[in-house]
Tab-separated table of C-alpha atoms in Angstrom:
chain	number	residue	atom	x	y	z
J	1	UNK	CA	163.708	43.524	109.133
J	2	UNK	CA	160.179	42.307	109.845
J	3	UNK	CA	161.574	38.009	110.609
J	4	UNK	CA	159.555	35.178	109.775
J	5	UNK	CA	158.265	32.250	111.991
J	6	UNK	CA	158.720	28.351	110.152
J	7	UNK	CA	157.923	26.786	112.996
J	8	UNK	CA	153.296	26.067	113.322
J	9	UNK	CA	151.918	25.585	116.572
J	10	UNK	CA	152.075	21.869	115.838
J	11	UNK	CA	155.262	21.799	116.510
J	12	UNK	CA	155.288	24.391	118.880
J	13	UNK	CA	153.259	23.189	121.218
J	14	UNK	CA	155.202	19.436	120.890
J	15	UNK	CA	158.593	20.728	121.943
J	16	UNK	CA	160.264	19.423	124.858
J	17	UNK	CA	162.666	22.038	126.078
J	18	UNK	CA	162.703	19.903	130.438
J	19	UNK	CA	162.950	21.928	133.011
J	20	UNK	CA	165.038	25.269	132.024
J	21	UNK	CA	161.900	25.283	129.245
J	22	UNK	CA	158.618	25.013	131.657
J	23	UNK	CA	160.360	27.636	134.432
J	24	UNK	CA	160.516	29.609	131.076
J	25	UNK	CA	156.960	29.179	130.627
J	26	UNK	CA	156.084	29.950	133.816
J	27	UNK	CA	158.014	32.968	134.218
J	28	UNK	CA	155.573	34.202	131.199
J	29	UNK	CA	152.580	33.045	131.965
J	30	UNK	CA	153.329	34.591	136.290
J	31	UNK	CA	154.210	37.724	134.590
J	32	UNK	CA	151.203	38.122	132.735
J	33	UNK	CA	149.249	37.459	135.109
J	34	UNK	CA	150.268	39.788	137.239
J	35	UNK	CA	150.602	42.805	134.931
J	36	UNK	CA	147.001	41.896	133.912
J	37	UNK	CA	146.150	42.121	137.471
J	38	UNK	CA	147.273	44.593	139.013
J	39	UNK	CA	146.843	46.807	136.010
J	40	UNK	CA	142.899	45.954	137.142
J	41	UNK	CA	143.374	46.546	140.381
J	42	UNK	CA	145.056	49.980	140.128
J	43	UNK	CA	142.010	50.706	137.745
J	44	UNK	CA	139.151	49.429	140.183
J	45	UNK	CA	140.845	51.440	142.769
J	46	UNK	CA	140.884	55.036	141.047
J	47	UNK	CA	137.665	53.927	139.741
J	48	UNK	CA	135.705	52.528	143.463
J	49	UNK	CA	132.421	52.594	143.454
J	50	UNK	CA	129.751	49.866	142.330
J	51	UNK	CA	132.064	48.965	139.352
J	52	UNK	CA	135.117	48.315	141.563
J	53	UNK	CA	133.656	47.477	144.504
J	54	UNK	CA	132.372	44.201	142.305
J	55	UNK	CA	135.730	43.707	140.518
J	56	UNK	CA	137.336	43.380	144.140
J	57	UNK	CA	135.483	40.868	144.921
J	58	UNK	CA	137.004	38.301	142.567
J	59	UNK	CA	139.733	38.837	144.410
J	60	UNK	CA	137.947	37.403	147.594
J	61	UNK	CA	138.104	34.260	145.884
J	62	UNK	CA	140.475	31.475	146.707
J	63	UNK	CA	141.192	29.755	143.580
J	64	UNK	CA	141.829	32.972	142.096
J	65	UNK	CA	144.354	33.616	145.247
J	66	UNK	CA	146.074	30.216	144.438
J	67	UNK	CA	146.274	30.853	141.081
J	68	UNK	CA	147.781	34.635	141.798
J	69	UNK	CA	149.880	33.541	144.592
J	70	UNK	CA	151.475	30.871	142.129
J	71	UNK	CA	152.184	33.941	139.659
J	72	UNK	CA	154.155	36.276	142.388
J	73	UNK	CA	156.411	33.855	144.495
J	74	UNK	CA	157.309	31.455	141.082
J	75	UNK	CA	158.601	34.974	139.218
J	76	UNK	CA	159.865	36.093	142.124
J	77	UNK	CA	162.252	32.332	142.504
J	78	UNK	CA	162.477	32.207	139.238
J	79	UNK	CA	163.601	36.180	138.435
J	80	UNK	CA	165.809	35.777	141.328
J	81	UNK	CA	167.188	32.705	139.560
J	82	UNK	CA	168.238	34.925	135.838
J	83	UNK	CA	168.790	38.084	138.310
J	84	UNK	CA	172.217	36.375	139.287
J	85	UNK	CA	173.024	34.101	136.641
J	86	UNK	CA	172.712	37.442	134.140
J	87	UNK	CA	174.503	39.004	136.251
J	88	UNK	CA	177.329	36.022	137.177
J	89	UNK	CA	177.787	34.633	133.579
J	90	UNK	CA	179.790	32.362	135.277
J	91	UNK	CA	177.358	30.621	137.006
J	92	UNK	CA	175.252	29.256	134.093
J	93	UNK	CA	177.326	26.246	133.948
J	94	UNK	CA	175.138	25.592	137.597
J	95	UNK	CA	171.806	26.677	135.619
J	96	UNK	CA	170.012	22.561	136.266
J	97	UNK	CA	171.564	23.157	139.929
J	98	UNK	CA	170.014	26.236	140.075
J	99	UNK	CA	166.237	25.338	139.321
J	100	UNK	CA	166.141	22.014	140.760
J	101	UNK	CA	166.938	24.642	144.124
J	102	UNK	CA	164.569	26.734	142.951
J	103	UNK	CA	161.621	24.049	142.870
J	104	UNK	CA	162.855	23.537	146.492
J	105	UNK	CA	162.290	26.664	147.377
J	106	UNK	CA	159.015	27.037	145.308
J	107	UNK	CA	157.383	23.365	146.411
J	108	UNK	CA	157.313	24.135	150.186
J	109	UNK	CA	156.652	27.649	150.650
J	110	UNK	CA	153.587	27.260	147.870
J	111	UNK	CA	152.421	24.617	149.711
J	112	UNK	CA	152.337	26.483	153.467
J	113	UNK	CA	150.270	28.796	151.238
J	114	UNK	CA	147.868	27.129	149.922
J	115	UNK	CA	147.483	25.202	152.961
J	116	UNK	CA	146.701	28.268	154.746
J	117	UNK	CA	144.232	29.794	152.043
J	118	UNK	CA	142.130	26.524	151.202
J	119	UNK	CA	141.998	26.230	154.998
J	120	UNK	CA	140.413	29.694	155.347
J	121	UNK	CA	138.545	29.187	152.385
J	122	UNK	CA	137.283	26.024	154.262
J	123	UNK	CA	136.382	28.250	157.228
J	124	UNK	CA	138.565	27.612	159.534
W	1	UNK	CA	189.452	21.449	125.627
W	2	UNK	CA	189.465	24.734	127.015
W	3	UNK	CA	185.749	25.688	126.954
W	4	UNK	CA	185.862	29.468	125.050
W	5	UNK	CA	184.284	32.476	127.443
W	6	UNK	CA	180.229	33.628	124.963
W	7	UNK	CA	180.412	36.279	126.588
W	8	UNK	CA	181.443	39.153	124.763
W	9	UNK	CA	183.438	42.208	126.223
W	10	UNK	CA	180.917	45.176	126.499
W	11	UNK	CA	182.578	47.637	123.766
W	12	UNK	CA	181.848	45.105	121.403
W	13	UNK	CA	177.799	43.805	122.109
W	14	UNK	CA	177.530	47.992	122.025
W	15	UNK	CA	175.179	49.967	124.054
W	16	UNK	CA	171.960	50.226	122.444
W	17	UNK	CA	167.981	50.473	124.011
W	18	UNK	CA	167.539	46.351	124.564
W	19	UNK	CA	171.050	46.240	126.061
W	20	UNK	CA	169.462	48.534	128.247
W	21	UNK	CA	166.132	47.083	129.217
W	22	UNK	CA	168.054	43.640	129.586
W	23	UNK	CA	170.191	45.170	132.849
W	24	UNK	CA	167.266	47.500	133.715
W	25	UNK	CA	164.655	44.348	134.233
W	26	UNK	CA	167.772	42.793	136.482
W	27	UNK	CA	168.560	45.495	138.447
W	28	UNK	CA	164.710	46.393	138.824
W	29	UNK	CA	163.583	42.909	140.254
W	30	UNK	CA	166.304	43.318	142.578
W	31	UNK	CA	165.340	46.828	143.642
W	32	UNK	CA	161.247	45.471	143.908
W	33	UNK	CA	162.712	43.161	146.623
W	34	UNK	CA	164.749	45.611	148.149
W	35	UNK	CA	162.105	47.326	148.456
W	36	UNK	CA	159.174	44.858	149.830
W	37	UNK	CA	161.778	44.395	152.025
W	38	UNK	CA	162.299	46.898	153.601
W	39	UNK	CA	157.695	47.239	153.935
W	40	UNK	CA	158.107	44.267	155.583
W	41	UNK	CA	160.316	45.363	157.820
W	42	UNK	CA	158.585	48.471	158.177
W	43	UNK	CA	155.743	46.584	159.096
W	44	UNK	CA	157.252	44.549	162.122
W	45	UNK	CA	158.453	47.902	163.793
W	46	UNK	CA	155.020	49.775	163.604
W	47	UNK	CA	153.990	46.336	165.579
W	48	UNK	CA	152.880	44.460	162.545
W	49	UNK	CA	153.429	41.642	164.993
W	50	UNK	CA	150.455	41.934	167.564
W	51	UNK	CA	148.264	43.498	164.910
W	52	UNK	CA	148.065	41.292	161.499
W	53	UNK	CA	148.168	37.825	159.780
W	54	UNK	CA	151.534	36.919	158.091
W	55	UNK	CA	148.593	37.161	154.769
W	56	UNK	CA	148.958	40.954	155.764
W	57	UNK	CA	152.133	42.096	156.330
W	58	UNK	CA	152.911	40.992	152.774
W	59	UNK	CA	149.767	42.548	151.608
W	60	UNK	CA	151.360	45.261	152.870
W	61	UNK	CA	154.731	44.361	151.387
W	62	UNK	CA	153.722	43.809	147.711
W	63	UNK	CA	152.261	47.160	148.321
W	64	UNK	CA	152.832	49.948	151.401
W	65	UNK	CA	149.909	51.559	151.515
W	66	UNK	CA	147.123	52.106	154.332
W	67	UNK	CA	144.332	50.675	152.919
W	68	UNK	CA	145.956	47.237	152.960
W	69	UNK	CA	145.859	47.495	156.547
W	70	UNK	CA	142.851	48.681	156.789
W	71	UNK	CA	140.832	45.706	157.301
W	72	UNK	CA	143.191	44.050	159.672
W	73	UNK	CA	143.971	44.916	163.957
W	74	UNK	CA	146.355	47.670	163.141
W	75	UNK	CA	144.972	50.554	166.087
W	76	UNK	CA	145.590	54.142	164.220
W	77	UNK	CA	146.311	54.525	160.451
W	78	UNK	CA	148.084	57.266	160.706
W	79	UNK	CA	151.934	55.690	160.613
W	80	UNK	CA	150.640	53.557	157.916
W	81	UNK	CA	149.996	56.615	155.528
W	82	UNK	CA	152.979	59.074	156.217
W	83	UNK	CA	155.132	60.534	153.953
W	84	UNK	CA	158.160	58.076	153.751
W	85	UNK	CA	155.206	54.979	153.527
W	86	UNK	CA	153.414	56.520	150.452
W	87	UNK	CA	156.800	57.534	149.078
W	88	UNK	CA	158.093	53.845	149.018
W	89	UNK	CA	154.650	52.676	147.195
W	90	UNK	CA	155.140	55.540	144.164
W	91	UNK	CA	158.986	54.093	143.868
W	92	UNK	CA	157.407	50.516	144.397
W	93	UNK	CA	154.998	51.264	141.607
W	94	UNK	CA	157.302	52.983	139.441
W	95	UNK	CA	159.258	50.734	139.655
W	96	UNK	CA	156.858	48.552	138.723
W	97	UNK	CA	155.116	49.956	136.052
W	98	UNK	CA	157.868	50.437	134.144
W	99	UNK	CA	159.428	46.514	134.901
W	100	UNK	CA	156.014	44.769	133.882
W	101	UNK	CA	154.779	46.808	130.962
W	102	UNK	CA	158.712	46.271	129.398
W	103	UNK	CA	157.805	41.988	130.035
W	104	UNK	CA	154.687	42.770	127.729
W	105	UNK	CA	156.711	44.831	125.220
W	106	UNK	CA	158.785	41.069	125.418
W	107	UNK	CA	156.322	39.224	125.677
W	108	UNK	CA	154.468	40.260	122.470
W	109	UNK	CA	157.708	41.006	120.431
W	110	UNK	CA	157.658	36.705	119.968
W	111	UNK	CA	154.292	37.305	118.316
W	112	UNK	CA	154.499	41.042	116.587
W	113	UNK	CA	157.177	40.473	113.992
W	114	UNK	CA	156.700	43.426	111.829
W	115	UNK	CA	158.269	46.875	112.426
W	116	UNK	CA	155.069	48.202	111.986
W	117	UNK	CA	153.437	46.506	114.562
W	118	UNK	CA	156.034	46.444	117.036
W	119	UNK	CA	155.746	50.103	116.492
W	120	UNK	CA	152.370	50.200	117.310
W	121	UNK	CA	152.868	48.174	120.238
W	122	UNK	CA	155.949	50.683	121.692
W	123	UNK	CA	154.084	53.155	121.252
W	124	UNK	CA	150.884	51.339	123.159
W	125	UNK	CA	153.225	50.760	126.041
W	126	UNK	CA	154.344	54.070	126.947
W	127	UNK	CA	151.145	55.871	126.389
W	128	UNK	CA	150.325	52.797	129.336
W	129	UNK	CA	152.984	53.234	130.887
W	130	UNK	CA	152.882	56.723	132.051
W	131	UNK	CA	148.346	56.571	132.141
W	132	UNK	CA	149.013	53.016	134.921
W	133	UNK	CA	152.054	55.111	136.513
W	134	UNK	CA	149.749	58.484	137.084
W	135	UNK	CA	146.694	57.234	138.229
W	136	UNK	CA	148.362	54.650	140.475
W	137	UNK	CA	150.205	57.708	142.476
W	138	UNK	CA	146.660	59.564	142.253
W	139	UNK	CA	145.830	56.436	144.085
W	140	UNK	CA	148.446	56.323	146.385
W	141	UNK	CA	148.425	60.207	147.086
W	142	UNK	CA	145.368	61.538	146.219
W	143	UNK	CA	142.656	58.480	147.486
């Protein structure tokens, strides 16, 4: 039996799920970003030669590095929260606090990495 | 008012494919944490502290393959391409591919709702998972 969607796109875009929804959608974007990157990366190293080198040049762009590190770090930290809460279901009561804690870890670590990436991009 | 537990006992939940993949996603996440930590510790033992930057150590950690340390100051690639590291990298590849492809299926299920479409997607995802695993293992061991 197929499910039918009765929510229009405009309604979906106006959904205000606050913190938990933001982590959900960023987790999804991060996972998709990594899956696409790693898939292409494996194929590029398999092909090597000109095609592989052309694809590898993309990874050296600092914009791409900022994006992929955001994907990896957010997906890893948020995934750890999901794992802990799901394996110990009683902790669901503290979900909001866990999300704040997650940002408290993510923001400084990402800021340091972003600083290092941008500094080396500027030639420092 | 006493809050009622919302978790059903395992006997009432049943043990189907979705339940198995749900627990696999969580456990494989923990396994990837362990494998990456193992790679980082191994790199530090092999002298990474003096031979590469922290970014390069993480690059090695995310996939312990010797081509990932070629551009650093490592004097000899032999210890970095040992059987142990090829095995660790292969484990990380297999666990990561299964985790990632199942994640893609979960995302696709939110948009593809017809039984026929889902069947096609499941078939495609299995083909993707097997081919990426084989190509990745070939790159790790033969290139």
